mmCIF file of C-alpha atoms in Angstrom:
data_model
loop_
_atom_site.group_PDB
_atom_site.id
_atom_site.type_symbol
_atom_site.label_atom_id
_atom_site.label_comp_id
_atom_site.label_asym_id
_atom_site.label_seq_id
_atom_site.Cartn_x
_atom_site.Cartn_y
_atom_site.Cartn_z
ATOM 1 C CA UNK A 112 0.000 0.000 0.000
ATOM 2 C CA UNK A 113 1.217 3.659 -0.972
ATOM 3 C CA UNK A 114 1.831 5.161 2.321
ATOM 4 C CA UNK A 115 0.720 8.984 2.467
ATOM 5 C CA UNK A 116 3.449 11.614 3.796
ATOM 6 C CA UNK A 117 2.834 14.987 4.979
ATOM 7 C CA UNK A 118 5.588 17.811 4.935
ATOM 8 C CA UNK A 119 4.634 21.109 6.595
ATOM 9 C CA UNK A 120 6.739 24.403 7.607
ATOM 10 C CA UNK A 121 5.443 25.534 11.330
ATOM 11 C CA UNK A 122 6.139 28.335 13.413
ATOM 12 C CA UNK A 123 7.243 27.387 17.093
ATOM 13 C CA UNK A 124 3.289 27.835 17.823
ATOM 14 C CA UNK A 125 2.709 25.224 15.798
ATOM 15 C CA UNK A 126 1.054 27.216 13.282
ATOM 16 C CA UNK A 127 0.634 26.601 9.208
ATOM 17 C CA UNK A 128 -0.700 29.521 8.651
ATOM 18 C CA UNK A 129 -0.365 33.004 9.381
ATOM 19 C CA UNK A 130 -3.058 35.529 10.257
ATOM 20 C CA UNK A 131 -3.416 36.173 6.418
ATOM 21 C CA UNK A 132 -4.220 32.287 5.939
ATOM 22 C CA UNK A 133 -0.439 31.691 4.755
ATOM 23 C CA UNK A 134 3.215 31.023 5.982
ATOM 24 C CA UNK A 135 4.503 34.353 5.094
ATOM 25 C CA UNK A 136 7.546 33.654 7.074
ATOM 26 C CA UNK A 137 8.619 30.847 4.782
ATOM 27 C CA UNK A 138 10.821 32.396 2.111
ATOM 28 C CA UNK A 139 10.728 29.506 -0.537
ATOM 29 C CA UNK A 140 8.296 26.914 -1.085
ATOM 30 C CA UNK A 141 10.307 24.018 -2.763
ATOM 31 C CA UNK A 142 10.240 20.562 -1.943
ATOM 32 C CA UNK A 143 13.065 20.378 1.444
ATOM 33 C CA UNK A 144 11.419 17.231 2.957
ATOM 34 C CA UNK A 145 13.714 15.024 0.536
ATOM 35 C CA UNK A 146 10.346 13.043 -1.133
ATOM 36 C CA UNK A 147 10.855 14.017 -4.804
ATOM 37 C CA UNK A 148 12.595 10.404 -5.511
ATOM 38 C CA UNK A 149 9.702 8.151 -3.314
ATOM 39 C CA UNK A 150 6.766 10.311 -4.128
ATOM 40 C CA UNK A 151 4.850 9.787 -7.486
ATOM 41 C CA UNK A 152 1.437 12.038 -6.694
ATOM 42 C CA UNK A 153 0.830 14.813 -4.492
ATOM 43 C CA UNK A 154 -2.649 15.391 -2.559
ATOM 44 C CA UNK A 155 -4.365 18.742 -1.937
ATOM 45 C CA UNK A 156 -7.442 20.040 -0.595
ATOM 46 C CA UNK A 157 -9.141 23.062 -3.293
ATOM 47 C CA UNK A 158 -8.280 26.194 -1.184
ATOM 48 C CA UNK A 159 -4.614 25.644 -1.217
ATOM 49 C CA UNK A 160 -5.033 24.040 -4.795
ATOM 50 C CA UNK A 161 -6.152 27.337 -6.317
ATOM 51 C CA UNK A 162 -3.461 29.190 -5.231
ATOM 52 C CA UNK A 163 -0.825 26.287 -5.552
ATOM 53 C CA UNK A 164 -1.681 25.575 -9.771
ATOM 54 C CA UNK A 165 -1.535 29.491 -9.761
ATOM 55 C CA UNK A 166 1.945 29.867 -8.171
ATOM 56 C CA UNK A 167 3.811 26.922 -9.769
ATOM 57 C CA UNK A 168 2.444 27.866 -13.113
ATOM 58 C CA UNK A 169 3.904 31.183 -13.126
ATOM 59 C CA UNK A 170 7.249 29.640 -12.232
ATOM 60 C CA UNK A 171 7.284 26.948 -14.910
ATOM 61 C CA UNK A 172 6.252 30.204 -17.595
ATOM 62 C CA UNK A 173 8.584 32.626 -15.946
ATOM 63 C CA UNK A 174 12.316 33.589 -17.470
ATOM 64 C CA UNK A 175 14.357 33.127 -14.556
ATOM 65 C CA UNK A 176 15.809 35.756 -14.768
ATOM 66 C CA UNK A 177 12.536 37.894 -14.573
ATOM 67 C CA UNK A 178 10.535 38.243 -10.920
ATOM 68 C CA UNK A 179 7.476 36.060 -10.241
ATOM 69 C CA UNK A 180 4.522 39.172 -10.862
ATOM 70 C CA UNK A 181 2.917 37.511 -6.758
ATOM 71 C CA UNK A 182 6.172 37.751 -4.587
ATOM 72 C CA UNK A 183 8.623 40.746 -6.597
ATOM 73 C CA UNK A 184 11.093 37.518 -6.244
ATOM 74 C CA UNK A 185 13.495 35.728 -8.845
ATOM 75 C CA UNK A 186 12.709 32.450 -8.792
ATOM 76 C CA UNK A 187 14.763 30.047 -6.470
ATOM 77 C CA UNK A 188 16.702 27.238 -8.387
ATOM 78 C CA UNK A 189 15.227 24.457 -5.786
ATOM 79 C CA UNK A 190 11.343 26.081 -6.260
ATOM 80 C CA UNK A 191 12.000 25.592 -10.389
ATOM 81 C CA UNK A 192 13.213 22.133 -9.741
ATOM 82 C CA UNK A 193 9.793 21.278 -7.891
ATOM 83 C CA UNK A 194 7.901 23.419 -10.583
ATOM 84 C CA UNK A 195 9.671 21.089 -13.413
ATOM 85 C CA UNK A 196 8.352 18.053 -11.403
ATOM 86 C CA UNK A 197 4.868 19.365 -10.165
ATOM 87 C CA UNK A 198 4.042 19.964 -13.972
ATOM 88 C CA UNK A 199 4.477 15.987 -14.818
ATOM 89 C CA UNK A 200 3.216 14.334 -11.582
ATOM 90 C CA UNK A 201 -0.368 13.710 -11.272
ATOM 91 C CA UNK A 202 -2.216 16.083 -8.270
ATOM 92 C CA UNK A 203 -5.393 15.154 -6.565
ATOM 93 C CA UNK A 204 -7.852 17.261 -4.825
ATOM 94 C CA UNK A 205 -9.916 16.318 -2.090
ATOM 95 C CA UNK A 206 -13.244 18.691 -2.941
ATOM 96 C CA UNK A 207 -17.011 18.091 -3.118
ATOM 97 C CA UNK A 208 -17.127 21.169 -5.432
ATOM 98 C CA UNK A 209 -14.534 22.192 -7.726
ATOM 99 C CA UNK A 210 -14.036 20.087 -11.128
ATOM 100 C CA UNK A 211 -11.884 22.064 -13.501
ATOM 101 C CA UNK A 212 -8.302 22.735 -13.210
ATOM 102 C CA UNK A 213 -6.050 24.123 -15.494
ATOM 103 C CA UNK A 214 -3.315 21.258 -15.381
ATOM 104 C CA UNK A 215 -4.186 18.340 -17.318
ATOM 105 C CA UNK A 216 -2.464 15.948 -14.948
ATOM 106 C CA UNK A 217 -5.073 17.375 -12.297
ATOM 107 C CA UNK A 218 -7.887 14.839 -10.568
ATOM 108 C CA UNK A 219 -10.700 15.450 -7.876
ATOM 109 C CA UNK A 220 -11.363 13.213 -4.755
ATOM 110 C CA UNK A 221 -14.878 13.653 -3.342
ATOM 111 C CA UNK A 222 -14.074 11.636 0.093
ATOM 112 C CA UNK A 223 -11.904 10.166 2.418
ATOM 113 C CA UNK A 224 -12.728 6.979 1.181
ATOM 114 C CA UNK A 225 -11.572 8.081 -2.353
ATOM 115 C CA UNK A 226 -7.870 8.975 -0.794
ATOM 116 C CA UNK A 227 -7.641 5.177 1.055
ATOM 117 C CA UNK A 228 -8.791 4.172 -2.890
ATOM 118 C CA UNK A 229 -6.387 6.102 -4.123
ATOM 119 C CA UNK A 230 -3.643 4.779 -1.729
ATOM 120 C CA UNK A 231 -4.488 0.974 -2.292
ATOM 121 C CA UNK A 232 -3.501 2.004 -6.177
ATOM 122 C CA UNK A 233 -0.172 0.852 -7.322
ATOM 123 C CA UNK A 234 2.585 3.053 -7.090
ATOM 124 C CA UNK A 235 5.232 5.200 -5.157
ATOM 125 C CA UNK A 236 4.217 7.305 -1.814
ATOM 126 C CA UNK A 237 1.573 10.353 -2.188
ATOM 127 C CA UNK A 238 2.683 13.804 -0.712
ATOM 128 C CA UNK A 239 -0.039 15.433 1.243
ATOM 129 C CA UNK A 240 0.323 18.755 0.822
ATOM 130 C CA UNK A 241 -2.161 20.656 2.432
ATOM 131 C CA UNK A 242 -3.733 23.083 3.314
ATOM 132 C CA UNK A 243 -4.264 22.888 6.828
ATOM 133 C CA UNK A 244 -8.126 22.105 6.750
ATOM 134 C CA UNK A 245 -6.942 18.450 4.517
ATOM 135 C CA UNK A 246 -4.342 17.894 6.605
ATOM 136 C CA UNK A 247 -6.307 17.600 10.000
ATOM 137 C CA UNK A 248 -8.963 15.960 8.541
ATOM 138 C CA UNK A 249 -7.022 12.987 6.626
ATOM 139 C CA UNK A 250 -5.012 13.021 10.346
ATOM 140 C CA UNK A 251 -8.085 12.527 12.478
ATOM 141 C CA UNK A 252 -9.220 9.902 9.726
ATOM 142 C CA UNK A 253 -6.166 7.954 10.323
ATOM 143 C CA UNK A 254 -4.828 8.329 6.694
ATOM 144 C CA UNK A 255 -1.342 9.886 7.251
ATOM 145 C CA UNK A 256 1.287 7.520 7.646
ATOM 146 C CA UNK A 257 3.985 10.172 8.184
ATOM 147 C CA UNK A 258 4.675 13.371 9.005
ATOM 148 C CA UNK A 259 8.085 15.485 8.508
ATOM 149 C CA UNK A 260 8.124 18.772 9.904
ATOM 150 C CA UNK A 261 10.200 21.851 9.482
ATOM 151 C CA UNK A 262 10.181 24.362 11.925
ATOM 152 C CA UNK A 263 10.531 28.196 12.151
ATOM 153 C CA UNK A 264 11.854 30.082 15.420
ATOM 154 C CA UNK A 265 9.099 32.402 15.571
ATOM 155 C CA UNK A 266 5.648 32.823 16.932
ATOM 156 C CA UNK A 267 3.058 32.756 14.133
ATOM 157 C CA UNK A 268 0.131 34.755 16.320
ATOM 158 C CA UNK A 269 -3.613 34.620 15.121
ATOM 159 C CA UNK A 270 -3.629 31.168 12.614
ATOM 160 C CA UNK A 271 -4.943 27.402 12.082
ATOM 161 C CA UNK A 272 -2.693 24.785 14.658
ATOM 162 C CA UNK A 273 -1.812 21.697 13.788
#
């Protein structure tokens, strides 16, 4: 059975989120849990998916040596590696509503009992990436087999806790 890892960036609070309902404390979002080689899907719930396709899409169309038009930033060599992967690995997202995405490699979940499915498939591990609403949930549901954490010396304030 694919086993289904989480990776999140908390603040000492043990906070995902901000106030603003995102890590602005974390400077770049690539892939620094070390799953690229094991992981051959990624999981996502639709509030974080919107803003995820958005974000990596303007990296993989970006010159690098032009800023992303959302953060003023070049972008960072590890962030274009994970863009390079994210646009040829299949992404699922857990929603009773949404059913159109812009990425072709994109497929909805409507329940829990979809992502144990969807683990029982053949194949490598599935990242859970968030946001923190999906990540609770498939925790309390007993469908994360691993966590790996990367913490920030700061105090978040006002914000979703794990």
């Amino acid at each position: 059975m694919r086993r289904l890892i989480t990776g999140m960036k908390l603040s000492i609070d043990g906070k995902m989120e901000g106030p603003e309902g995102y890590a602005d404390w974390v400077d770049a979002w690539s892939e620094e849990y070390g799953l690229m080689p094991q992981i051959d899907a990624c999981l996502l719930g639709s509030v974080m998916y919107a803003g995820y396709e958005r974000y990596w899409s303007a990296i993989q169309e970006n010159r690098p040596d032009q800023p992303l038009p959302m953060t003023g930033k070049l972008v960072d060599p590890a962030e274009l590696e994970w863009a390079r992967f994210a646009a040829r690995t299949p992404h699922y997202v857990l929603s009773s509503t949404m059913s159109s995405a812009a990425w072709p490699t994109t497929r909805f979940l409507r329940s829990l009992d979809d992502v144990a499915a969807l683990k029982r498939e053949p194949g490598k591990d599935i990242y859970l990436m968030g946001g923190a609403r999906i990540t609770a949930s498939l925790i309390d549901a007993g469908l994360v087999d691993e966590m790996r954490l990367i913490g920030y010396s700061l105090i978040a304030g006002p914000g979703p806790v794990l």
